[in-house]
């Protein structure tokens, strides 16, 4: 790490390992979904997600303009941050993905209950009420297939430069 600390622009060695990545998925339910608008501009919105079967799953109403745009151009990006989660050290993941928009009953029937349970953990009655709200006539599910990954774990960076560690960050790497 000593050589790495001399070149702060190269942060490749501060990537999340598999264990930390899974911990981030377990702790965070929000992400930023980014797609190209009809005039080609990048557009993003913060939404809930679940990660299952090596893919990301999101949901929206068919009425949202992003659904049509993603059907037209399935190249999307998803960004996940540890901010607001139980993870103290700052972590992030960004994935370049290909999106598939599902509106078939089979996909909705397995994704929506998983989604509702993840958004209302430990509260089966609230999860059931949320599921009833989600399972609307115009509901679609986005399946995001990861293609390129960029991860960042600040604990690794601060271990290489304790002097720059923020006051709200515990000392020492967790990985």
PDB file of N, CA and C in Angstrom, residues 86-139:
ATOM      1  N   UNK A  86     -26.044   1.213   7.669  1.00  0.00           N
ATOM      2  CA  UNK A  86     -25.357   0.902   8.926  1.00  0.00           C
ATOM      3  C   UNK A  86     -23.841   0.817   8.743  1.00  0.00           C
ATOM      4  N   UNK A  87     -23.354   0.882   7.524  1.00  0.00           N
ATOM      5  CA  UNK A  87     -21.911   0.806   7.260  1.00  0.00           C
ATOM      6  C   UNK A  87     -21.283   2.165   7.581  1.00  0.00           C
ATOM      7  N   UNK A  88     -20.280   2.146   8.431  1.00  0.00           N
ATOM      8  CA  UNK A  88     -19.665   3.410   8.886  1.00  0.00           C
ATOM      9  C   UNK A  88     -18.673   3.946   7.857  1.00  0.00           C
ATOM     10  N   UNK A  89     -17.783   3.072   7.369  1.00  0.00           N
ATOM     11  CA  UNK A  89     -16.816   3.514   6.357  1.00  0.00           C
ATOM     12  C   UNK A  89     -17.534   3.757   5.033  1.00  0.00           C
ATOM     13  N   UNK A  90     -17.094   4.748   4.298  1.00  0.00           N
ATOM     14  CA  UNK A  90     -17.728   5.064   3.029  1.00  0.00           C
ATOM     15  C   UNK A  90     -17.371   4.018   1.980  1.00  0.00           C
ATOM     16  N   UNK A  91     -18.408   3.459   1.371  1.00  0.00           N
ATOM     17  CA  UNK A  91     -18.225   2.468   0.328  1.00  0.00           C
ATOM     18  C   UNK A  91     -19.164   2.792  -0.820  1.00  0.00           C
ATOM     19  N   UNK A  92     -18.774   2.355  -2.010  1.00  0.00           N
ATOM     20  CA  UNK A  92     -19.663   2.553  -3.157  1.00  0.00           C
ATOM     21  C   UNK A  92     -19.391   1.505  -4.218  1.00  0.00           C
ATOM     22  N   UNK A  93     -20.420   1.283  -5.004  1.00  0.00           N
ATOM     23  CA  UNK A  93     -20.346   0.393  -6.153  1.00  0.00           C
ATOM     24  C   UNK A  93     -21.047   1.069  -7.318  1.00  0.00           C
ATOM     25  N   UNK A  94     -20.479   0.956  -8.472  1.00  0.00           N
ATOM     26  CA  UNK A  94     -21.128   1.417  -9.690  1.00  0.00           C
ATOM     27  C   UNK A  94     -21.027   0.282 -10.692  1.00  0.00           C
ATOM     28  N   UNK A  95     -22.145   0.008 -11.331  1.00  0.00           N
ATOM     29  CA  UNK A  95     -22.173  -1.031 -12.351  1.00  0.00           C
ATOM     30  C   UNK A  95     -22.743  -0.470 -13.640  1.00  0.00           C
ATOM     31  N   UNK A  96     -22.075  -0.774 -14.738  1.00  0.00           N
ATOM     32  CA  UNK A  96     -22.637  -0.576 -16.061  1.00  0.00           C
ATOM     33  C   UNK A  96     -23.417  -1.851 -16.334  1.00  0.00           C
ATOM     34  N   UNK A  97     -24.694  -1.708 -16.712  1.00  0.00           N
ATOM     35  CA  UNK A  97     -25.573  -2.872 -16.855  1.00  0.00           C
ATOM     36  C   UNK A  97     -26.358  -2.827 -18.157  1.00  0.00           C
ATOM     37  N   UNK A  98     -26.838  -3.989 -18.542  1.00  0.00           N
ATOM     38  CA  UNK A  98     -27.849  -4.080 -19.578  1.00  0.00           C
ATOM     39  C   UNK A  98     -29.163  -4.370 -18.870  1.00  0.00           C
ATOM     40  N   UNK A  99     -30.210  -3.640 -19.235  1.00  0.00           N
ATOM     41  CA  UNK A  99     -31.508  -3.789 -18.575  1.00  0.00           C
ATOM     42  C   UNK A  99     -32.477  -4.584 -19.432  1.00  0.00           C
ATOM     43  N   UNK A 100     -33.240  -5.416 -18.751  1.00  0.00           N
ATOM     44  CA  UNK A 100     -34.378  -6.091 -19.362  1.00  0.00           C
ATOM     45  C   UNK A 100     -35.606  -5.617 -18.598  1.00  0.00           C
ATOM     46  N   UNK A 101     -36.627  -5.175 -19.326  1.00  0.00           N
ATOM     47  CA  UNK A 101     -37.872  -4.731 -18.696  1.00  0.00           C
ATOM     48  C   UNK A 101     -38.865  -5.893 -18.761  1.00  0.00           C
ATOM     49  N   UNK A 102     -39.297  -6.335 -17.583  1.00  0.00           N
ATOM     50  CA  UNK A 102     -40.249  -7.441 -17.492  1.00  0.00           C
ATOM     51  C   UNK A 102     -41.621  -6.920 -17.098  1.00  0.00           C
ATOM     52  N   UNK A 103     -42.653  -7.428 -17.770  1.00  0.00           N
ATOM     53  CA  UNK A 103     -44.015  -7.148 -17.339  1.00  0.00           C
ATOM     54  C   UNK A 103     -44.827  -8.436 -17.241  1.00  0.00           C
ATOM     55  N   UNK A 104     -44.129  -9.577 -17.343  1.00  0.00           N
ATOM     56  CA  UNK A 104     -44.808 -10.869 -17.289  1.00  0.00           C
ATOM     57  C   UNK A 104     -45.121 -11.259 -15.837  1.00  0.00           C
ATOM     58  N   UNK A 105     -46.209 -11.962 -15.675  1.00  0.00           N
ATOM     59  CA  UNK A 105     -46.701 -12.342 -14.350  1.00  0.00           C
ATOM     60  C   UNK A 105     -45.708 -13.210 -13.590  1.00  0.00           C
ATOM     61  N   UNK A 106     -45.020 -14.107 -14.275  1.00  0.00           N
ATOM     62  CA  UNK A 106     -44.068 -14.997 -13.613  1.00  0.00           C
ATOM     63  C   UNK A 106     -42.957 -14.205 -12.915  1.00  0.00           C
ATOM     64  N   UNK A 107     -42.404 -13.229 -13.595  1.00  0.00           N
ATOM     65  CA  UNK A 107     -41.340 -12.407 -13.000  1.00  0.00           C
ATOM     66  C   UNK A 107     -41.892 -11.557 -11.865  1.00  0.00           C
ATOM     67  N   UNK A 108     -43.020 -10.909 -12.104  1.00  0.00           N
ATOM     68  CA  UNK A 108     -43.633 -10.093 -11.045  1.00  0.00           C
ATOM     69  C   UNK A 108     -43.927 -10.924  -9.805  1.00  0.00           C
ATOM     70  N   UNK A 109     -44.383 -12.158  -9.985  1.00  0.00           N
ATOM     71  CA  UNK A 109     -44.763 -13.004  -8.858  1.00  0.00           C
ATOM     72  C   UNK A 109     -43.600 -13.427  -7.970  1.00  0.00           C
ATOM     73  N   UNK A 110     -42.385 -13.462  -8.496  1.00  0.00           N
ATOM     74  CA  UNK A 110     -41.273 -13.784  -7.606  1.00  0.00           C
ATOM     75  C   UNK A 110     -40.517 -12.538  -7.164  1.00  0.00           C
ATOM     76  N   UNK A 111     -40.417 -11.521  -8.016  1.00  0.00           N
ATOM     77  CA  UNK A 111     -39.639 -10.333  -7.640  1.00  0.00           C
ATOM     78  C   UNK A 111     -40.389  -9.451  -6.635  1.00  0.00           C
ATOM     79  N   UNK A 112     -41.641  -9.163  -6.884  1.00  0.00           N
ATOM     80  CA  UNK A 112     -42.350  -8.216  -6.019  1.00  0.00           C
ATOM     81  C   UNK A 112     -42.430  -8.657  -4.554  1.00  0.00           C
ATOM     82  N   UNK A 113     -42.719  -9.923  -4.227  1.00  0.00           N
ATOM     83  CA  UNK A 113     -42.680 -10.322  -2.813  1.00  0.00           C
ATOM     84  C   UNK A 113     -41.282 -10.194  -2.193  1.00  0.00           C
ATOM     85  N   UNK A 114     -40.249 -10.553  -2.949  1.00  0.00           N
ATOM     86  CA  UNK A 114     -38.867 -10.382  -2.466  1.00  0.00           C
ATOM     87  C   UNK A 114     -38.568  -8.902  -2.216  1.00  0.00           C
ATOM     88  N   UNK A 115     -39.001  -8.081  -3.132  1.00  0.00           N
ATOM     89  CA  UNK A 115     -38.788  -6.632  -3.050  1.00  0.00           C
ATOM     90  C   UNK A 115     -39.499  -6.061  -1.817  1.00  0.00           C
ATOM     91  N   UNK A 116     -40.771  -6.398  -1.646  1.00  0.00           N
ATOM     92  CA  UNK A 116     -41.545  -5.889  -0.516  1.00  0.00           C
ATOM     93  C   UNK A 116     -40.939  -6.333   0.816  1.00  0.00           C
ATOM     94  N   UNK A 117     -40.523  -7.591   0.900  1.00  0.00           N
ATOM     95  CA  UNK A 117     -39.919  -8.099   2.138  1.00  0.00           C
ATOM     96  C   UNK A 117     -38.600  -7.385   2.443  1.00  0.00           C
ATOM     97  N   UNK A 118     -37.818  -7.079   1.411  1.00  0.00           N
ATOM     98  CA  UNK A 118     -36.547  -6.379   1.611  1.00  0.00           C
ATOM     99  C   UNK A 118     -36.757  -4.927   2.049  1.00  0.00           C
ATOM    100  N   UNK A 119     -37.837  -4.303   1.565  1.00  0.00           N
ATOM    101  CA  UNK A 119     -38.108  -2.913   1.928  1.00  0.00           C
ATOM    102  C   UNK A 119     -38.734  -2.799   3.319  1.00  0.00           C
ATOM    103  N   UNK A 120     -39.345  -3.880   3.804  1.00  0.00           N
ATOM    104  CA  UNK A 120     -39.985  -3.894   5.134  1.00  0.00           C
ATOM    105  C   UNK A 120     -39.493  -5.107   5.918  1.00  0.00           C
ATOM    106  N   UNK A 121     -38.175  -5.177   6.175  1.00  0.00           N
ATOM    107  CA  UNK A 121     -37.618  -6.364   6.832  1.00  0.00           C
ATOM    108  C   UNK A 121     -38.181  -6.556   8.243  1.00  0.00           C
ATOM    109  N   UNK A 122     -38.500  -7.798   8.557  1.00  0.00           N
ATOM    110  CA  UNK A 122     -38.989  -8.113   9.891  1.00  0.00           C
ATOM    111  C   UNK A 122     -40.402  -7.634  10.175  1.00  0.00           C
ATOM    112  N   UNK A 123     -41.088  -7.121   9.159  1.00  0.00           N
ATOM    113  CA  UNK A 123     -42.455  -6.613   9.324  1.00  0.00           C
ATOM    114  C   UNK A 123     -43.351  -7.255   8.269  1.00  0.00           C
ATOM    115  N   UNK A 124     -43.739  -8.514   8.468  1.00  0.00           N
ATOM    116  CA  UNK A 124     -44.498  -9.216   7.427  1.00  0.00           C
ATOM    117  C   UNK A 124     -45.828  -8.546   7.067  1.00  0.00           C
ATOM    118  N   UNK A 125     -46.495  -7.943   8.028  1.00  0.00           N
ATOM    119  CA  UNK A 125     -47.758  -7.276   7.713  1.00  0.00           C
ATOM    120  C   UNK A 125     -47.528  -6.053   6.837  1.00  0.00           C
ATOM    121  N   UNK A 126     -46.503  -5.282   7.148  1.00  0.00           N
ATOM    122  CA  UNK A 126     -46.194  -4.096   6.340  1.00  0.00           C
ATOM    123  C   UNK A 126     -45.677  -4.514   4.957  1.00  0.00           C
ATOM    124  N   UNK A 127     -44.903  -5.599   4.914  1.00  0.00           N
ATOM    125  CA  UNK A 127     -44.423  -6.107   3.622  1.00  0.00           C
ATOM    126  C   UNK A 127     -45.608  -6.520   2.749  1.00  0.00           C
ATOM    127  N   UNK A 128     -46.600  -7.169   3.359  1.00  0.00           N
ATOM    128  CA  UNK A 128     -47.785  -7.591   2.600  1.00  0.00           C
ATOM    129  C   UNK A 128     -48.562  -6.385   2.082  1.00  0.00           C
ATOM    130  N   UNK A 129     -48.684  -5.351   2.919  1.00  0.00           N
ATOM    131  CA  UNK A 129     -49.384  -4.134   2.492  1.00  0.00           C
ATOM    132  C   UNK A 129     -48.608  -3.437   1.368  1.00  0.00           C
ATOM    133  N   UNK A 130     -47.280  -3.411   1.481  1.00  0.00           N
ATOM    134  CA  UNK A 130     -46.456  -2.799   0.445  1.00  0.00           C
ATOM    135  C   UNK A 130     -46.555  -3.598  -0.855  1.00  0.00           C
ATOM    136  N   UNK A 131     -46.559  -4.930  -0.745  1.00  0.00           N
ATOM    137  CA  UNK A 131     -46.710  -5.779  -1.916  1.00  0.00           C
ATOM    138  C   UNK A 131     -48.036  -5.497  -2.616  1.00  0.00           C
ATOM    139  N   UNK A 132     -49.103  -5.350  -1.847  1.00  0.00           N
ATOM    140  CA  UNK A 132     -50.413  -5.051  -2.446  1.00  0.00           C
ATOM    141  C   UNK A 132     -50.378  -3.721  -3.194  1.00  0.00           C
ATOM    142  N   UNK A 133     -49.639  -2.761  -2.656  1.00  0.00           N
ATOM    143  CA  UNK A 133     -49.505  -1.457  -3.307  1.00  0.00           C
ATOM    144  C   UNK A 133     -48.672  -1.574  -4.598  1.00  0.00           C
ATOM    145  N   UNK A 134     -47.597  -2.350  -4.527  1.00  0.00           N
ATOM    146  CA  UNK A 134     -46.712  -2.505  -5.693  1.00  0.00           C
ATOM    147  C   UNK A 134     -47.366  -3.266  -6.839  1.00  0.00           C
ATOM    148  N   UNK A 135     -48.144  -4.268  -6.521  1.00  0.00           N
ATOM    149  CA  UNK A 135     -48.674  -5.157  -7.541  1.00  0.00           C
ATOM    150  C   UNK A 135     -49.844  -4.501  -8.267  1.00  0.00           C
ATOM    151  N   UNK A 136     -49.519  -3.485  -9.021  1.00  0.00           N
ATOM    152  CA  UNK A 136     -50.505  -2.681  -9.736  1.00  0.00           C
ATOM    153  C   UNK A 136     -50.534  -3.083 -11.212  1.00  0.00           C
ATOM    154  N   UNK A 137     -51.589  -2.734 -11.931  1.00  0.00           N
ATOM    155  CA  UNK A 137     -51.731  -3.159 -13.332  1.00  0.00           C
ATOM    156  C   UNK A 137     -50.591  -2.720 -14.257  1.00  0.00           C
ATOM    157  N   UNK A 138     -49.982  -1.582 -13.996  1.00  0.00           N
ATOM    158  CA  UNK A 138     -48.937  -1.060 -14.896  1.00  0.00           C
ATOM    159  C   UNK A 138     -47.524  -1.326 -14.378  1.00  0.00           C
ATOM    160  N   UNK A 139     -47.376  -2.233 -13.437  1.00  0.00           N
ATOM    161  CA  UNK A 139     -46.080  -2.496 -12.807  1.00  0.00           C
ATOM    162  C   UNK A 139     -45.135  -3.231 -13.741  1.00  0.00           C
TER     163      UNK A 139
END
